[in-house]
Amino acid sequence: MFNGNTDYATFKNVDGTLFFNQSFQLEKWQKAARAAKEAITACENLGMGLYQFPGTVFPLSDTTMIQMSVRNAVTEKWNKEIIWANPTSRAWQMQYSSMAHIDPNNAGNNSVHGTLAPSLKIVDQFYTRNGVPMDEDKTLDFSNKNQLRSGNYAERFNNIQNYQTARVHFDRENRFYANVGFDGDLVYGK
């Protein structure tokens, strides 16, 4: 952001010296990469690392395993990816309010609840299955993202087969399916 960015040419100290260099320096990226690697190694030496969903006694698809790893990295208590945690946090209420109360077997779901949800602008910022923003994908057409279409067999881990929902809910990255609930989605465990 600051390595050779001339947009910050006016950001100067009171004596007139620049806060940020105006010419790109590869060494800064190399130094940052070394520091990041040292931090990763230090965390791994302490038993920390990226969370991996351990699976179940039943075989799960690779898609479901990835989505559960993404989802549970922030919901699984005291997992090895957590660096700082607050054991006295009352954030459970925010998580409770963020989840759709759809399981009819849960006594707490006997009435309508207001829930938190991402804005459509945030939903649109998730990438396509090709790893690029929707408006930059050259192989997938999201020009009419609200058009209805039905899920097919190949999409069975993300969308209910033969169920109509908006185009925007198809062909998205695993982080989308791990984090966004929508009409016609599949959530492992529900």
mmCIF file of C-alpha atoms in Angstrom:
data_model
loop_
_atom_site.group_PDB
_atom_site.id
_atom_site.type_symbol
_atom_site.label_atom_id
_atom_site.label_comp_id
_atom_site.label_asym_id
_atom_site.label_seq_id
_atom_site.Cartn_x
_atom_site.Cartn_y
_atom_site.Cartn_z
ATOM 1 C CA MET A 1 0.000 0.000 0.000
ATOM 2 C CA PHE A 2 2.836 2.411 0.800
ATOM 3 C CA ASN A 3 5.744 0.906 -1.159
ATOM 4 C CA GLY A 4 6.197 3.311 -4.042
ATOM 5 C CA ASN A 5 2.636 4.649 -3.993
ATOM 6 C CA THR A 6 2.757 8.232 -5.265
ATOM 7 C CA ASP A 7 -0.806 8.807 -4.030
ATOM 8 C CA TYR A 8 0.828 9.544 -0.672
ATOM 9 C CA ALA A 9 3.312 12.132 -1.981
ATOM 10 C CA THR A 10 1.675 14.866 0.113
ATOM 11 C CA PHE A 11 1.937 12.945 3.390
ATOM 12 C CA LYS A 12 4.916 14.669 4.981
ATOM 13 C CA ASN A 13 6.330 15.228 8.432
ATOM 14 C CA VAL A 14 6.439 18.801 9.798
ATOM 15 C CA ASP A 15 10.037 19.094 8.570
ATOM 16 C CA GLY A 16 8.955 18.160 5.027
ATOM 17 C CA THR A 17 10.285 14.587 4.921
ATOM 18 C CA LEU A 18 8.011 12.043 3.264
ATOM 19 C CA PHE A 19 6.262 9.490 5.452
ATOM 20 C CA PHE A 20 6.249 6.977 2.572
ATOM 21 C CA ASN A 21 8.851 6.298 -0.090
ATOM 22 C CA GLN A 22 7.787 7.242 -3.598
ATOM 23 C CA SER A 23 9.736 4.574 -5.479
ATOM 24 C CA PHE A 24 9.032 0.844 -5.362
ATOM 25 C CA GLN A 25 11.598 -1.198 -3.407
ATOM 26 C CA LEU A 26 11.527 -4.975 -3.853
ATOM 27 C CA GLU A 27 13.538 -5.412 -0.647
ATOM 28 C CA LYS A 28 10.538 -4.240 1.405
ATOM 29 C CA TRP A 29 8.421 -7.121 0.046
ATOM 30 C CA GLN A 30 11.231 -9.565 0.719
ATOM 31 C CA LYS A 31 11.595 -8.259 4.287
ATOM 32 C CA ALA A 32 7.817 -8.540 4.810
ATOM 33 C CA ALA A 33 7.838 -12.123 3.465
ATOM 34 C CA ARG A 34 10.658 -13.093 5.852
ATOM 35 C CA ALA A 35 8.826 -11.517 8.808
ATOM 36 C CA ALA A 36 5.592 -13.331 7.883
ATOM 37 C CA LYS A 37 7.446 -16.657 7.596
ATOM 38 C CA GLU A 38 9.078 -16.080 11.011
ATOM 39 C CA ALA A 39 5.657 -15.374 12.540
ATOM 40 C CA ILE A 40 4.169 -18.520 10.972
ATOM 41 C CA THR A 41 7.089 -20.639 12.199
ATOM 42 C CA ALA A 42 6.817 -19.175 15.721
ATOM 43 C CA CYS A 43 3.091 -19.976 15.820
ATOM 44 C CA GLU A 44 3.638 -23.513 14.501
ATOM 45 C CA ASN A 45 6.328 -24.094 17.163
ATOM 46 C CA LEU A 46 3.678 -23.217 19.774
ATOM 47 C CA GLY A 47 1.162 -25.672 18.302
ATOM 48 C CA MET A 48 -0.822 -23.087 16.349
ATOM 49 C CA GLY A 49 -1.740 -23.465 12.690
ATOM 50 C CA LEU A 50 -4.551 -23.332 10.204
ATOM 51 C CA TYR A 51 -7.689 -25.095 11.384
ATOM 52 C CA GLN A 52 -8.631 -28.260 9.503
ATOM 53 C CA PHE A 53 -12.044 -29.808 10.039
ATOM 54 C CA PRO A 54 -11.303 -33.307 11.406
ATOM 55 C CA GLY A 55 -14.168 -34.934 9.559
ATOM 56 C CA THR A 56 -16.728 -37.371 10.875
ATOM 57 C CA VAL A 57 -17.232 -41.119 10.956
ATOM 58 C CA PHE A 58 -19.099 -40.649 7.676
ATOM 59 C CA PRO A 59 -17.192 -39.754 4.503
ATOM 60 C CA LEU A 60 -17.674 -36.128 3.405
ATOM 61 C CA SER A 61 -16.968 -34.517 0.052
ATOM 62 C CA ASP A 62 -13.837 -32.395 -0.372
ATOM 63 C CA THR A 63 -16.174 -29.415 -0.852
ATOM 64 C CA THR A 64 -17.869 -29.990 2.501
ATOM 65 C CA MET A 65 -14.527 -30.507 4.250
ATOM 66 C CA ILE A 66 -13.182 -27.190 2.904
ATOM 67 C CA GLN A 67 -16.346 -25.314 3.866
ATOM 68 C CA MET A 68 -16.363 -26.798 7.361
ATOM 69 C CA SER A 69 -12.699 -25.821 7.798
ATOM 70 C CA VAL A 70 -13.473 -22.234 6.762
ATOM 71 C CA ARG A 71 -16.619 -22.008 8.908
ATOM 72 C CA ASN A 72 -15.254 -23.689 12.005
ATOM 73 C CA ALA A 73 -11.996 -21.720 12.021
ATOM 74 C CA VAL A 74 -14.029 -18.929 13.631
ATOM 75 C CA THR A 75 -16.670 -20.978 15.449
ATOM 76 C CA GLU A 76 -14.840 -23.999 16.900
ATOM 77 C CA LYS A 77 -13.853 -23.108 20.466
ATOM 78 C CA TRP A 78 -10.164 -23.002 21.278
ATOM 79 C CA ASN A 79 -9.046 -24.434 17.947
ATOM 80 C CA LYS A 80 -5.375 -24.188 16.957
ATOM 81 C CA GLU A 81 -5.959 -21.259 14.566
ATOM 82 C CA ILE A 82 -7.020 -18.926 17.378
ATOM 83 C CA ILE A 83 -4.225 -16.594 18.426
ATOM 84 C CA TRP A 84 -6.069 -14.226 20.771
ATOM 85 C CA ALA A 85 -9.330 -15.186 22.410
ATOM 86 C CA ASN A 86 -11.465 -13.697 25.126
ATOM 87 C CA PRO A 87 -12.875 -16.404 27.435
ATOM 88 C CA THR A 88 -15.256 -13.897 29.036
ATOM 89 C CA SER A 89 -16.655 -12.652 25.727
ATOM 90 C CA ARG A 90 -20.390 -12.343 25.356
ATOM 91 C CA ALA A 91 -20.130 -12.466 21.552
ATOM 92 C CA TRP A 92 -22.274 -15.612 21.543
ATOM 93 C CA GLN A 93 -25.315 -13.349 21.248
ATOM 94 C CA MET A 94 -24.026 -11.889 17.978
ATOM 95 C CA GLN A 95 -23.363 -15.356 16.591
ATOM 96 C CA TYR A 96 -26.804 -16.526 17.753
ATOM 97 C CA SER A 97 -28.377 -13.539 16.022
ATOM 98 C CA SER A 98 -26.394 -14.236 12.845
ATOM 99 C CA MET A 99 -27.688 -17.762 12.384
ATOM 100 C CA ALA A 100 -30.990 -18.541 10.743
ATOM 101 C CA HIS A 101 -33.260 -20.339 13.215
ATOM 102 C CA ILE A 102 -34.494 -23.003 10.856
ATOM 103 C CA ASP A 103 -34.240 -26.301 12.699
ATOM 104 C CA PRO A 104 -37.830 -27.224 13.690
ATOM 105 C CA ASN A 105 -36.476 -29.758 16.204
ATOM 106 C CA ASN A 106 -34.982 -26.949 18.296
ATOM 107 C CA ALA A 107 -37.527 -25.577 20.807
ATOM 108 C CA GLY A 108 -36.023 -22.100 20.412
ATOM 109 C CA ASN A 109 -37.160 -21.984 16.785
ATOM 110 C CA ASN A 110 -40.873 -21.912 17.480
ATOM 111 C CA SER A 111 -41.254 -18.258 16.451
ATOM 112 C CA VAL A 112 -39.821 -15.782 13.973
ATOM 113 C CA HIS A 113 -36.473 -14.222 14.968
ATOM 114 C CA GLY A 114 -34.791 -11.164 13.550
ATOM 115 C CA THR A 115 -31.285 -12.059 12.475
ATOM 116 C CA LEU A 116 -28.185 -10.262 11.294
ATOM 117 C CA ALA A 117 -27.186 -10.754 7.690
ATOM 118 C CA PRO A 118 -24.558 -9.479 5.290
ATOM 119 C CA SER A 119 -25.648 -6.752 2.918
ATOM 120 C CA LEU A 120 -26.023 -7.633 -0.762
ATOM 121 C CA LYS A 121 -22.914 -5.521 -1.414
ATOM 122 C CA ILE A 122 -20.916 -7.827 0.868
ATOM 123 C CA VAL A 123 -22.445 -10.935 -0.736
ATOM 124 C CA ASP A 124 -21.379 -9.648 -4.159
ATOM 125 C CA GLN A 125 -17.784 -9.228 -2.965
ATOM 126 C CA PHE A 126 -17.252 -12.974 -2.581
ATOM 127 C CA TYR A 127 -15.389 -14.403 -5.576
ATOM 128 C CA THR A 128 -16.618 -16.837 -8.200
ATOM 129 C CA ARG A 129 -15.491 -20.452 -8.275
ATOM 130 C CA ASN A 130 -12.728 -19.239 -10.618
ATOM 131 C CA GLY A 131 -11.211 -17.083 -7.862
ATOM 132 C CA VAL A 132 -12.069 -13.649 -9.254
ATOM 133 C CA PRO A 133 -14.760 -11.020 -8.554
ATOM 134 C CA MET A 134 -18.068 -11.633 -10.332
ATOM 135 C CA ASP A 135 -17.651 -8.642 -12.642
ATOM 136 C CA GLU A 136 -14.160 -9.777 -13.706
ATOM 137 C CA ASP A 137 -14.945 -13.423 -14.446
ATOM 138 C CA LYS A 138 -14.580 -13.996 -18.191
ATOM 139 C CA THR A 139 -16.218 -17.449 -18.217
ATOM 140 C CA LEU A 140 -19.230 -17.001 -15.919
ATOM 141 C CA ASP A 141 -22.088 -14.592 -16.621
ATOM 142 C CA PHE A 142 -23.422 -12.736 -13.581
ATOM 143 C CA SER A 143 -24.979 -9.878 -15.566
ATOM 144 C CA ASN A 144 -28.448 -10.929 -14.389
ATOM 145 C CA LYS A 145 -27.534 -12.170 -10.928
ATOM 146 C CA ASN A 146 -31.150 -12.179 -9.689
ATOM 147 C CA GLN A 147 -32.439 -14.416 -12.484
ATOM 148 C CA LEU A 148 -33.767 -17.725 -11.139
ATOM 149 C CA ARG A 149 -32.171 -21.017 -11.991
ATOM 150 C CA SER A 150 -32.224 -24.518 -10.543
ATOM 151 C CA GLY A 151 -29.455 -26.456 -8.882
ATOM 152 C CA ASN A 152 -28.147 -29.530 -10.682
ATOM 153 C CA TYR A 153 -26.318 -32.684 -9.623
ATOM 154 C CA ALA A 154 -22.840 -31.173 -10.045
ATOM 155 C CA GLU A 155 -23.811 -28.377 -7.610
ATOM 156 C CA ARG A 156 -25.349 -30.718 -5.020
ATOM 157 C CA PHE A 157 -22.903 -29.810 -2.233
ATOM 158 C CA ASN A 158 -23.839 -26.113 -2.398
ATOM 159 C CA ASN A 159 -27.357 -25.874 -3.815
ATOM 160 C CA ILE A 160 -30.431 -28.069 -3.443
ATOM 161 C CA GLN A 161 -30.949 -30.036 -6.643
ATOM 162 C CA ASN A 162 -33.902 -28.881 -8.770
ATOM 163 C CA TYR A 163 -34.555 -25.982 -6.372
ATOM 164 C CA GLN A 164 -34.876 -22.521 -7.897
ATOM 165 C CA THR A 165 -32.878 -19.673 -6.393
ATOM 166 C CA ALA A 166 -31.079 -16.565 -7.620
ATOM 167 C CA ARG A 167 -28.173 -16.872 -10.086
ATOM 168 C CA VAL A 168 -25.900 -15.090 -7.586
ATOM 169 C CA HIS A 169 -26.006 -18.232 -5.397
ATOM 170 C CA PHE A 170 -24.304 -20.419 -8.011
ATOM 171 C CA ASP A 171 -20.688 -20.810 -9.113
ATOM 172 C CA ARG A 172 -19.228 -19.090 -6.057
ATOM 173 C CA GLU A 173 -16.097 -19.834 -4.033
ATOM 174 C CA ASN A 174 -16.135 -22.111 -0.982
ATOM 175 C CA ARG A 175 -15.822 -19.126 1.397
ATOM 176 C CA PHE A 176 -19.205 -17.930 0.077
ATOM 177 C CA TYR A 177 -20.912 -21.249 0.807
ATOM 178 C CA ALA A 178 -19.188 -21.536 4.193
ATOM 179 C CA ASN A 179 -20.342 -18.093 5.340
ATOM 180 C CA VAL A 180 -23.520 -17.010 3.548
ATOM 181 C CA GLY A 181 -26.925 -18.573 4.057
ATOM 182 C CA PHE A 182 -29.443 -18.224 1.228
ATOM 183 C CA ASP A 183 -32.677 -19.651 -0.091
ATOM 184 C CA GLY A 184 -31.853 -23.117 -1.419
ATOM 185 C CA ASP A 185 -28.437 -23.532 0.216
ATOM 186 C CA LEU A 186 -27.117 -26.642 1.897
ATOM 187 C CA VAL A 187 -25.581 -26.405 5.351
ATOM 188 C CA TYR A 188 -23.788 -29.496 6.599
ATOM 189 C CA GLY A 189 -25.408 -30.665 9.823
ATOM 190 C CA LYS A 190 -28.852 -29.219 9.109
#
